[in-house]
mmCIF file of C-alpha atoms in Angstrom:
data_model
loop_
_atom_site.group_PDB
_atom_site.id
_atom_site.type_symbol
_atom_site.label_atom_id
_atom_site.label_comp_id
_atom_site.label_asym_id
_atom_site.label_seq_id
_atom_site.Cartn_x
_atom_site.Cartn_y
_atom_site.Cartn_z
ATOM 1 C CA MET F 999 -8.647 0.501 46.310
ATOM 2 C CA GLY F 1000 -9.369 -2.145 43.624
ATOM 3 C CA ARG F 1001 -12.737 -0.658 42.867
ATOM 4 C CA LYS F 1002 -11.362 2.827 42.669
ATOM 5 C CA LYS F 1003 -8.820 1.605 40.168
ATOM 6 C CA LYS F 1004 -11.402 -0.052 38.124
ATOM 7 C CA SER F 1005 -13.650 3.008 38.024
ATOM 8 C CA VAL F 1006 -10.701 5.260 37.017
ATOM 9 C CA TYR F 1007 -9.785 2.677 34.380
ATOM 10 C CA LYS F 1008 -13.368 2.699 33.007
ATOM 11 C CA LYS F 1009 -13.439 6.529 33.070
ATOM 12 C CA TYR F 1010 -10.367 6.781 31.036
ATOM 13 C CA HIS F 1011 -11.303 3.864 28.844
ATOM 14 C CA TYR F 1012 -14.464 5.679 27.707
ATOM 15 C CA ALA F 1013 -12.586 8.958 27.275
ATOM 16 C CA ILE F 1014 -10.017 7.200 24.983
ATOM 17 C CA ILE F 1015 -12.895 5.675 22.815
ATOM 18 C CA VAL F 1016 -14.543 9.065 22.386
ATOM 19 C CA PHE F 1017 -11.180 10.612 21.458
ATOM 20 C CA LEU F 1018 -10.535 7.906 18.882
ATOM 21 C CA VAL F 1019 -14.015 8.047 17.389
ATOM 22 C CA VAL F 1020 -13.862 11.915 17.140
ATOM 23 C CA PHE F 1021 -10.478 11.788 15.306
ATOM 24 C CA SER F 1022 -11.395 8.882 13.132
ATOM 25 C CA VAL F 1023 -14.526 10.773 11.957
ATOM 26 C CA LEU F 1024 -12.255 13.815 11.135
ATOM 27 C CA MET F 1025 -9.913 11.698 9.189
ATOM 28 C CA MET F 1026 -12.619 9.808 7.342
ATOM 29 C CA TYR F 1027 -14.735 12.925 6.574
ATOM 30 C CA PRO F 1028 -12.872 13.956 3.371
ATOM 31 C CA MET F 1029 -13.034 10.475 1.867
ATOM 32 C CA ILE F 1030 -16.786 10.048 2.840
ATOM 33 C CA TRP F 1031 -17.476 13.498 1.346
ATOM 34 C CA MET F 1032 -15.594 12.542 -1.973
ATOM 35 C CA PHE F 1033 -17.494 9.281 -2.188
ATOM 36 C CA LEU F 1034 -20.839 10.958 -1.774
ATOM 37 C CA THR F 1035 -19.966 13.889 -3.998
ATOM 38 C CA SER F 1036 -19.252 11.344 -6.816
ATOM 39 C CA PHE F 1037 -22.938 10.597 -6.812
ATOM 40 C CA LYS F 1038 -24.033 14.218 -7.255
ATOM 41 C CA SER F 1039 -24.550 16.034 -10.562
ATOM 42 C CA ASN F 1040 -22.315 19.053 -11.453
ATOM 43 C CA ALA F 1041 -25.353 21.414 -11.018
ATOM 44 C CA GLU F 1042 -26.061 20.083 -7.559
ATOM 45 C CA ILE F 1043 -22.472 20.345 -6.481
ATOM 46 C CA ARG F 1044 -22.330 24.024 -7.518
ATOM 47 C CA THR F 1045 -25.716 24.932 -6.211
ATOM 48 C CA TYR F 1046 -25.762 23.069 -2.942
ATOM 49 C CA ARG F 1047 -22.218 23.034 -1.713
ATOM 50 C CA THR F 1048 -22.988 22.782 1.935
ATOM 51 C CA LYS F 1049 -25.162 19.655 1.468
ATOM 52 C CA PHE F 1050 -23.470 16.496 2.660
ATOM 53 C CA LEU F 1051 -25.833 13.881 1.234
ATOM 54 C CA PRO F 1052 -26.863 13.987 -2.456
ATOM 55 C CA ILE F 1053 -30.361 15.365 -3.036
ATOM 56 C CA GLU F 1054 -30.702 13.223 -6.129
ATOM 57 C CA TRP F 1055 -28.364 10.175 -6.466
ATOM 58 C CA THR F 1056 -26.889 9.753 -9.913
ATOM 59 C CA VAL F 1057 -23.990 7.879 -11.621
ATOM 60 C CA GLU F 1058 -23.366 10.546 -14.258
ATOM 61 C CA GLY F 1059 -19.995 11.182 -12.826
ATOM 62 C CA TYR F 1060 -18.857 7.541 -13.203
ATOM 63 C CA GLN F 1061 -20.308 7.500 -16.777
ATOM 64 C CA SER F 1062 -18.545 10.710 -17.697
ATOM 65 C CA ALA F 1063 -15.167 9.487 -16.181
ATOM 66 C CA PHE F 1064 -15.213 6.226 -18.281
ATOM 67 C CA GLU F 1065 -16.335 8.018 -21.497
ATOM 68 C CA ARG F 1066 -13.975 10.835 -21.327
ATOM 69 C CA ALA F 1067 -10.851 9.109 -20.191
ATOM 70 C CA PRO F 1068 -9.302 5.628 -20.410
ATOM 71 C CA ILE F 1069 -10.033 4.834 -16.816
ATOM 72 C CA ALA F 1070 -10.265 1.124 -17.454
ATOM 73 C CA SER F 1071 -6.787 1.069 -19.025
ATOM 74 C CA TRP F 1072 -5.348 3.126 -16.120
ATOM 75 C CA PHE F 1073 -7.026 0.789 -13.654
ATOM 76 C CA VAL F 1074 -5.596 -2.346 -15.338
ATOM 77 C CA ASN F 1075 -2.144 -0.668 -15.417
ATOM 78 C CA SER F 1076 -2.251 0.198 -11.777
ATOM 79 C CA MET F 1077 -3.576 -3.436 -10.863
ATOM 80 C CA PHE F 1078 -0.680 -4.990 -13.061
ATOM 81 C CA VAL F 1079 2.017 -2.924 -11.534
ATOM 82 C CA THR F 1080 0.806 -3.195 -7.931
ATOM 83 C CA ILE F 1081 0.248 -7.005 -8.101
ATOM 84 C CA CYS F 1082 3.529 -7.754 -9.810
ATOM 85 C CA VAL F 1083 5.544 -5.535 -7.481
ATOM 86 C CA THR F 1084 3.767 -6.723 -4.333
ATOM 87 C CA ALA F 1085 4.274 -10.483 -5.103
ATOM 88 C CA ALA F 1086 7.932 -9.968 -6.105
ATOM 89 C CA VAL F 1087 8.687 -7.824 -2.884
ATOM 90 C CA ILE F 1088 6.956 -10.537 -0.647
ATOM 91 C CA LEU F 1089 9.087 -13.290 -2.414
ATOM 92 C CA THR F 1090 12.487 -11.366 -2.368
ATOM 93 C CA SER F 1091 11.962 -9.978 1.101
ATOM 94 C CA THR F 1092 11.155 -13.356 2.768
ATOM 95 C CA LEU F 1093 13.900 -15.149 0.825
ATOM 96 C CA ILE F 1094 16.622 -12.538 1.690
ATOM 97 C CA GLY F 1095 15.334 -12.116 5.173
ATOM 98 C CA PHE F 1096 15.529 -15.995 5.598
ATOM 99 C CA VAL F 1097 19.212 -15.974 4.600
ATOM 100 C CA PHE F 1098 20.138 -13.089 6.814
ATOM 101 C CA ALA F 1099 18.239 -14.605 9.811
ATOM 102 C CA LYS F 1100 19.196 -18.265 9.663
ATOM 103 C CA TYR F 1101 22.639 -18.571 7.754
ATOM 104 C CA GLU F 1102 26.063 -17.496 8.721
ATOM 105 C CA PHE F 1103 28.427 -16.352 6.049
ATOM 106 C CA ARG F 1104 31.346 -13.970 5.646
ATOM 107 C CA GLY F 1105 30.428 -10.320 5.441
ATOM 108 C CA LYS F 1106 26.883 -10.905 6.631
ATOM 109 C CA LYS F 1107 26.902 -8.008 9.171
ATOM 110 C CA ILE F 1108 28.451 -5.542 6.593
ATOM 111 C CA LEU F 1109 25.952 -6.467 3.922
ATOM 112 C CA PHE F 1110 23.046 -6.131 6.383
ATOM 113 C CA VAL F 1111 24.351 -2.688 7.556
ATOM 114 C CA LEU F 1112 24.707 -1.547 3.863
ATOM 115 C CA LEU F 1113 21.165 -2.710 3.194
ATOM 116 C CA LEU F 1114 19.860 -0.689 6.101
ATOM 117 C CA ALA F 1115 21.892 2.303 4.910
ATOM 118 C CA THR F 1116 20.002 2.296 1.584
ATOM 119 C CA MET F 1117 16.819 3.157 3.665
ATOM 120 C CA MET F 1118 18.329 6.485 4.598
ATOM 121 C CA VAL F 1119 18.714 7.568 0.925
ATOM 122 C CA PRO F 1120 15.713 9.591 -0.261
ATOM 123 C CA PRO F 1121 14.150 8.256 -3.443
ATOM 124 C CA GLN F 1122 14.461 11.596 -5.146
ATOM 125 C CA VAL F 1123 18.298 11.121 -5.011
ATOM 126 C CA THR F 1124 18.095 7.932 -7.157
ATOM 127 C CA MET F 1125 15.386 9.195 -9.471
ATOM 128 C CA ILE F 1126 17.883 10.224 -12.216
ATOM 129 C CA PRO F 1127 19.937 7.035 -12.021
ATOM 130 C CA ARG F 1128 16.744 4.982 -12.201
ATOM 131 C CA TYR F 1129 15.598 6.929 -15.289
ATOM 132 C CA LEU F 1130 18.894 6.332 -17.074
ATOM 133 C CA MET F 1131 18.975 2.642 -16.192
ATOM 134 C CA ILE F 1132 15.295 2.196 -17.471
ATOM 135 C CA GLN F 1133 16.274 3.873 -20.821
ATOM 136 C CA LYS F 1134 19.269 1.625 -21.257
ATOM 137 C CA MET F 1135 17.255 -1.421 -20.483
ATOM 138 C CA HIS F 1136 14.760 -0.270 -23.180
ATOM 139 C CA LEU F 1137 11.884 -0.301 -20.806
ATOM 140 C CA PHE F 1138 10.942 3.403 -20.974
ATOM 141 C CA ASN F 1139 7.249 4.107 -21.488
ATOM 142 C CA THR F 1140 6.242 0.507 -20.593
ATOM 143 C CA ARG F 1141 4.625 -0.910 -17.366
ATOM 144 C CA TRP F 1142 7.805 -2.815 -16.677
ATOM 145 C CA ALA F 1143 9.524 0.558 -16.015
ATOM 146 C CA LEU F 1144 7.547 0.715 -12.857
ATOM 147 C CA VAL F 1145 7.782 -2.957 -11.954
ATOM 148 C CA VAL F 1146 11.542 -3.599 -12.309
ATOM 149 C CA PRO F 1147 12.851 -0.894 -9.909
ATOM 150 C CA GLY F 1148 10.489 -2.006 -7.174
ATOM 151 C CA LEU F 1149 11.363 -5.692 -7.150
ATOM 152 C CA VAL F 1150 13.336 -5.413 -3.896
ATOM 153 C CA SER F 1151 12.590 -3.319 -0.691
ATOM 154 C CA ALA F 1152 15.167 -2.815 1.958
ATOM 155 C CA PHE F 1153 12.478 -2.049 4.629
ATOM 156 C CA SER F 1154 10.532 -5.200 3.753
ATOM 157 C CA ILE F 1155 13.696 -7.263 4.046
ATOM 158 C CA TYR F 1156 14.445 -5.856 7.431
ATOM 159 C CA LEU F 1157 10.881 -6.538 8.530
ATOM 160 C CA ALA F 1158 10.879 -10.128 7.354
ATOM 161 C CA ARG F 1159 14.415 -10.713 8.744
ATOM 162 C CA GLN F 1160 13.133 -9.566 12.244
ATOM 163 C CA PHE F 1161 10.217 -11.948 12.247
ATOM 164 C CA ILE F 1162 12.228 -14.873 10.948
ATOM 165 C CA ALA F 1163 14.939 -14.449 13.479
ATOM 166 C CA ASP F 1164 12.448 -15.112 16.296
ATOM 167 C CA ILE F 1165 11.488 -18.490 14.714
ATOM 168 C CA PRO F 1166 13.236 -21.243 16.881
ATOM 169 C CA ASP F 1167 16.310 -22.821 15.078
ATOM 170 C CA SER F 1168 15.109 -26.074 16.371
ATOM 171 C CA LEU F 1169 12.185 -26.067 13.859
ATOM 172 C CA CYS F 1170 14.713 -25.721 11.049
ATOM 173 C CA GLU F 1171 16.929 -28.398 12.488
ATOM 174 C CA ALA F 1172 14.060 -30.716 12.751
ATOM 175 C CA ALA F 1173 13.135 -30.167 9.127
ATOM 176 C CA LYS F 1174 16.758 -30.772 8.147
ATOM 177 C CA ILE F 1175 16.757 -34.143 10.077
ATOM 178 C CA ASP F 1176 13.600 -35.094 8.130
ATOM 179 C CA GLY F 1177 15.503 -34.465 4.957
ATOM 180 C CA ALA F 1178 14.114 -30.991 3.995
ATOM 181 C CA GLY F 1179 16.443 -28.706 1.944
ATOM 182 C CA PRO F 1180 16.700 -24.999 2.278
ATOM 183 C CA PHE F 1181 13.800 -24.115 -0.072
ATOM 184 C CA ARG F 1182 11.530 -26.740 1.583
ATOM 185 C CA ILE F 1183 12.404 -25.303 4.962
ATOM 186 C CA TYR F 1184 11.548 -21.811 3.700
ATOM 187 C CA TRP F 1185 8.293 -22.818 2.024
ATOM 188 C CA HIS F 1186 6.945 -25.212 4.817
ATOM 189 C CA VAL F 1187 8.506 -23.805 7.941
ATOM 190 C CA ILE F 1188 9.282 -20.136 7.561
ATOM 191 C CA LEU F 1189 6.438 -18.830 5.471
ATOM 192 C CA PRO F 1190 3.584 -20.311 7.596
ATOM 193 C CA ASN F 1191 5.113 -18.682 10.749
ATOM 194 C CA ILE F 1192 5.523 -15.238 9.301
ATOM 195 C CA ARG F 1193 2.012 -14.639 7.957
ATOM 196 C CA PRO F 1194 1.603 -11.298 9.913
ATOM 197 C CA ALA F 1195 4.890 -10.012 8.495
ATOM 198 C CA ILE F 1196 3.698 -11.120 5.016
ATOM 199 C CA GLY F 1197 0.403 -9.194 5.490
ATOM 200 C CA SER F 1198 2.204 -6.076 6.647
ATOM 201 C CA ILE F 1199 4.665 -6.189 3.759
ATOM 202 C CA GLY F 1200 1.882 -6.846 1.259
ATOM 203 C CA ILE F 1201 -0.312 -3.866 2.408
ATOM 204 C CA PHE F 1202 2.557 -1.403 2.706
ATOM 205 C CA THR F 1203 3.950 -2.320 -0.765
ATOM 206 C CA ALA F 1204 0.513 -2.254 -2.477
ATOM 207 C CA MET F 1205 -0.392 1.019 -1.033
ATOM 208 C CA MET F 1206 2.962 2.686 -1.939
ATOM 209 C CA HIS F 1207 2.858 1.487 -5.552
ATOM 210 C CA TRP F 1208 -0.926 1.935 -6.028
ATOM 211 C CA ASN F 1209 -0.691 5.572 -5.000
ATOM 212 C CA ASP F 1210 2.708 6.265 -6.634
ATOM 213 C CA TYR F 1211 2.602 9.437 -8.821
ATOM 214 C CA LEU F 1212 6.233 10.445 -9.256
ATOM 215 C CA ASN F 1213 7.590 7.328 -10.936
ATOM 216 C CA PRO F 1214 4.751 7.111 -13.580
ATOM 217 C CA LEU F 1215 5.162 10.735 -14.245
ATOM 218 C CA LEU F 1216 8.915 10.214 -14.908
ATOM 219 C CA MET F 1217 8.738 6.782 -16.803
ATOM 220 C CA LEU F 1218 5.463 7.076 -18.933
ATOM 221 C CA ASN F 1219 4.336 9.178 -21.857
ATOM 222 C CA ASP F 1220 1.421 7.542 -23.434
ATOM 223 C CA MET F 1221 -2.091 8.226 -22.056
ATOM 224 C CA GLU F 1222 -3.116 4.537 -22.392
ATOM 225 C CA LYS F 1223 -0.152 3.330 -20.261
ATOM 226 C CA MET F 1224 -0.557 5.671 -17.347
ATOM 227 C CA THR F 1225 -1.609 4.602 -13.955
ATOM 228 C CA LEU F 1226 -4.680 5.882 -12.005
ATOM 229 C CA PRO F 1227 -2.791 8.609 -9.872
ATOM 230 C CA LEU F 1228 -1.105 10.184 -12.820
ATOM 231 C CA GLY F 1229 -4.140 9.837 -15.132
ATOM 232 C CA LEU F 1230 -6.300 11.428 -12.457
ATOM 233 C CA VAL F 1231 -4.109 14.552 -12.285
ATOM 234 C CA ILE F 1232 -4.266 14.817 -16.101
ATOM 235 C CA PHE F 1233 -7.995 14.267 -16.201
ATOM 236 C CA ASP F 1234 -8.510 16.878 -13.537
ATOM 237 C CA ASN F 1235 -6.557 19.367 -15.435
ATOM 238 C CA GLN F 1236 -8.525 18.736 -18.608
ATOM 239 C CA ARG F 1237 -11.957 18.532 -16.890
ATOM 240 C CA SER F 1238 -11.574 20.970 -14.148
ATOM 241 C CA MET F 1239 -15.283 21.979 -14.345
ATOM 242 C CA ASP F 1240 -16.571 18.382 -14.285
ATOM 243 C CA LEU F 1241 -16.346 17.934 -10.441
ATOM 244 C CA SER F 1242 -18.586 14.872 -10.391
ATOM 245 C CA ALA F 1243 -16.400 12.944 -12.785
ATOM 246 C CA THR F 1244 -13.248 13.996 -10.920
ATOM 247 C CA MET F 1245 -14.595 12.709 -7.557
ATOM 248 C CA ALA F 1246 -15.746 9.535 -9.174
ATOM 249 C CA ALA F 1247 -12.262 8.847 -10.590
ATOM 250 C CA ALA F 1248 -10.683 9.607 -7.178
ATOM 251 C CA THR F 1249 -13.153 7.220 -5.594
ATOM 252 C CA LEU F 1250 -12.138 4.469 -7.991
ATOM 253 C CA ILE F 1251 -8.460 5.061 -6.780
ATOM 254 C CA MET F 1252 -9.377 4.768 -3.182
ATOM 255 C CA LEU F 1253 -11.768 1.760 -3.099
ATOM 256 C CA PRO F 1254 -9.214 -1.002 -3.961
ATOM 257 C CA MET F 1255 -6.925 -0.174 -1.182
ATOM 258 C CA ILE F 1256 -9.842 0.024 1.380
ATOM 259 C CA VAL F 1257 -10.913 -3.465 0.151
ATOM 260 C CA ILE F 1258 -7.372 -4.887 0.454
ATOM 261 C CA PHE F 1259 -6.996 -3.428 4.064
ATOM 262 C CA LEU F 1260 -10.385 -4.907 5.061
ATOM 263 C CA ILE F 1261 -9.413 -8.362 3.836
ATOM 264 C CA PHE F 1262 -5.905 -8.305 5.374
ATOM 265 C CA GLN F 1263 -6.478 -6.189 8.454
ATOM 266 C CA LYS F 1264 -6.149 -8.963 10.962
ATOM 267 C CA GLN F 1265 -2.672 -9.939 9.578
ATOM 268 C CA PHE F 1266 -1.760 -6.312 9.248
ATOM 269 C CA ILE F 1267 -2.683 -5.332 12.933
ATOM 270 C CA LYS F 1268 -1.031 -8.482 14.235
ATOM 271 C CA GLY F 1269 2.103 -7.730 12.273
ATOM 272 C CA MET F 1270 2.296 -4.245 13.667
ATOM 273 C CA THR F 1271 1.656 -5.385 17.139
ATOM 274 C CA MET F 1272 4.312 -8.134 17.060
ATOM 275 C CA SER F 1273 6.794 -5.751 15.485
ATOM 276 C CA GLY F 1274 6.150 -3.243 18.295
ATOM 277 C CA ILE F 1275 6.860 -5.869 20.895
ATOM 278 C CA LYS F 1276 10.113 -6.752 19.237
#
């Protein structure tokens, strides 16, 4: 019976691997095609549309993209907004999650329920209030108009709180006995033990703000201050016939997130696995 179970397990194991490989290829195909197309000339794209690999590799698309649009400025703007918001969300989420998980105070449960309730509100509902608040703060048409509304994330606070709640209270009590204050406990005890959660929060936040299109469209007017997703749409509308340059610009948007995921994939997968167990 044991051998039969092992053989059945192996049979389904290989079937699952084949299934995952096939669907991974289907999901990756558009991105791979976009990346390879960015190294084709416009004449080759129109003449040999069914060719997957470039017949003649060229970087004309990238040169055209940088010459005809402020790609470098868009890239810097996207990096600035993403780094600022991600760092702020990690800090605020872990601090607030620490307070909710390890401290008792009046109205704690009500506040936490209200925090979770904000996750149920679609972002389109708060779009107009955000716009009016940014105007009153005199931040309209600046990069800070994209940073300030994203400094706090209810989902990230919830995720951090769930991880911190599982850290034994004895560790915090031991740190208190050694003379550590709340901030030192947070920095030296809490943060080292929730690295998977920090990795997950960082990747989710970075991806969401790097790919954000609606908020830059609402908050920015000047071409030089736009981010990559918004700039790419405008560039595509202006250069609809320059397919190579459009694919090159789209590739530049995609690559940073792939690099970030490859760097932090272990923490991300560990964080998702542990949150699933909870």
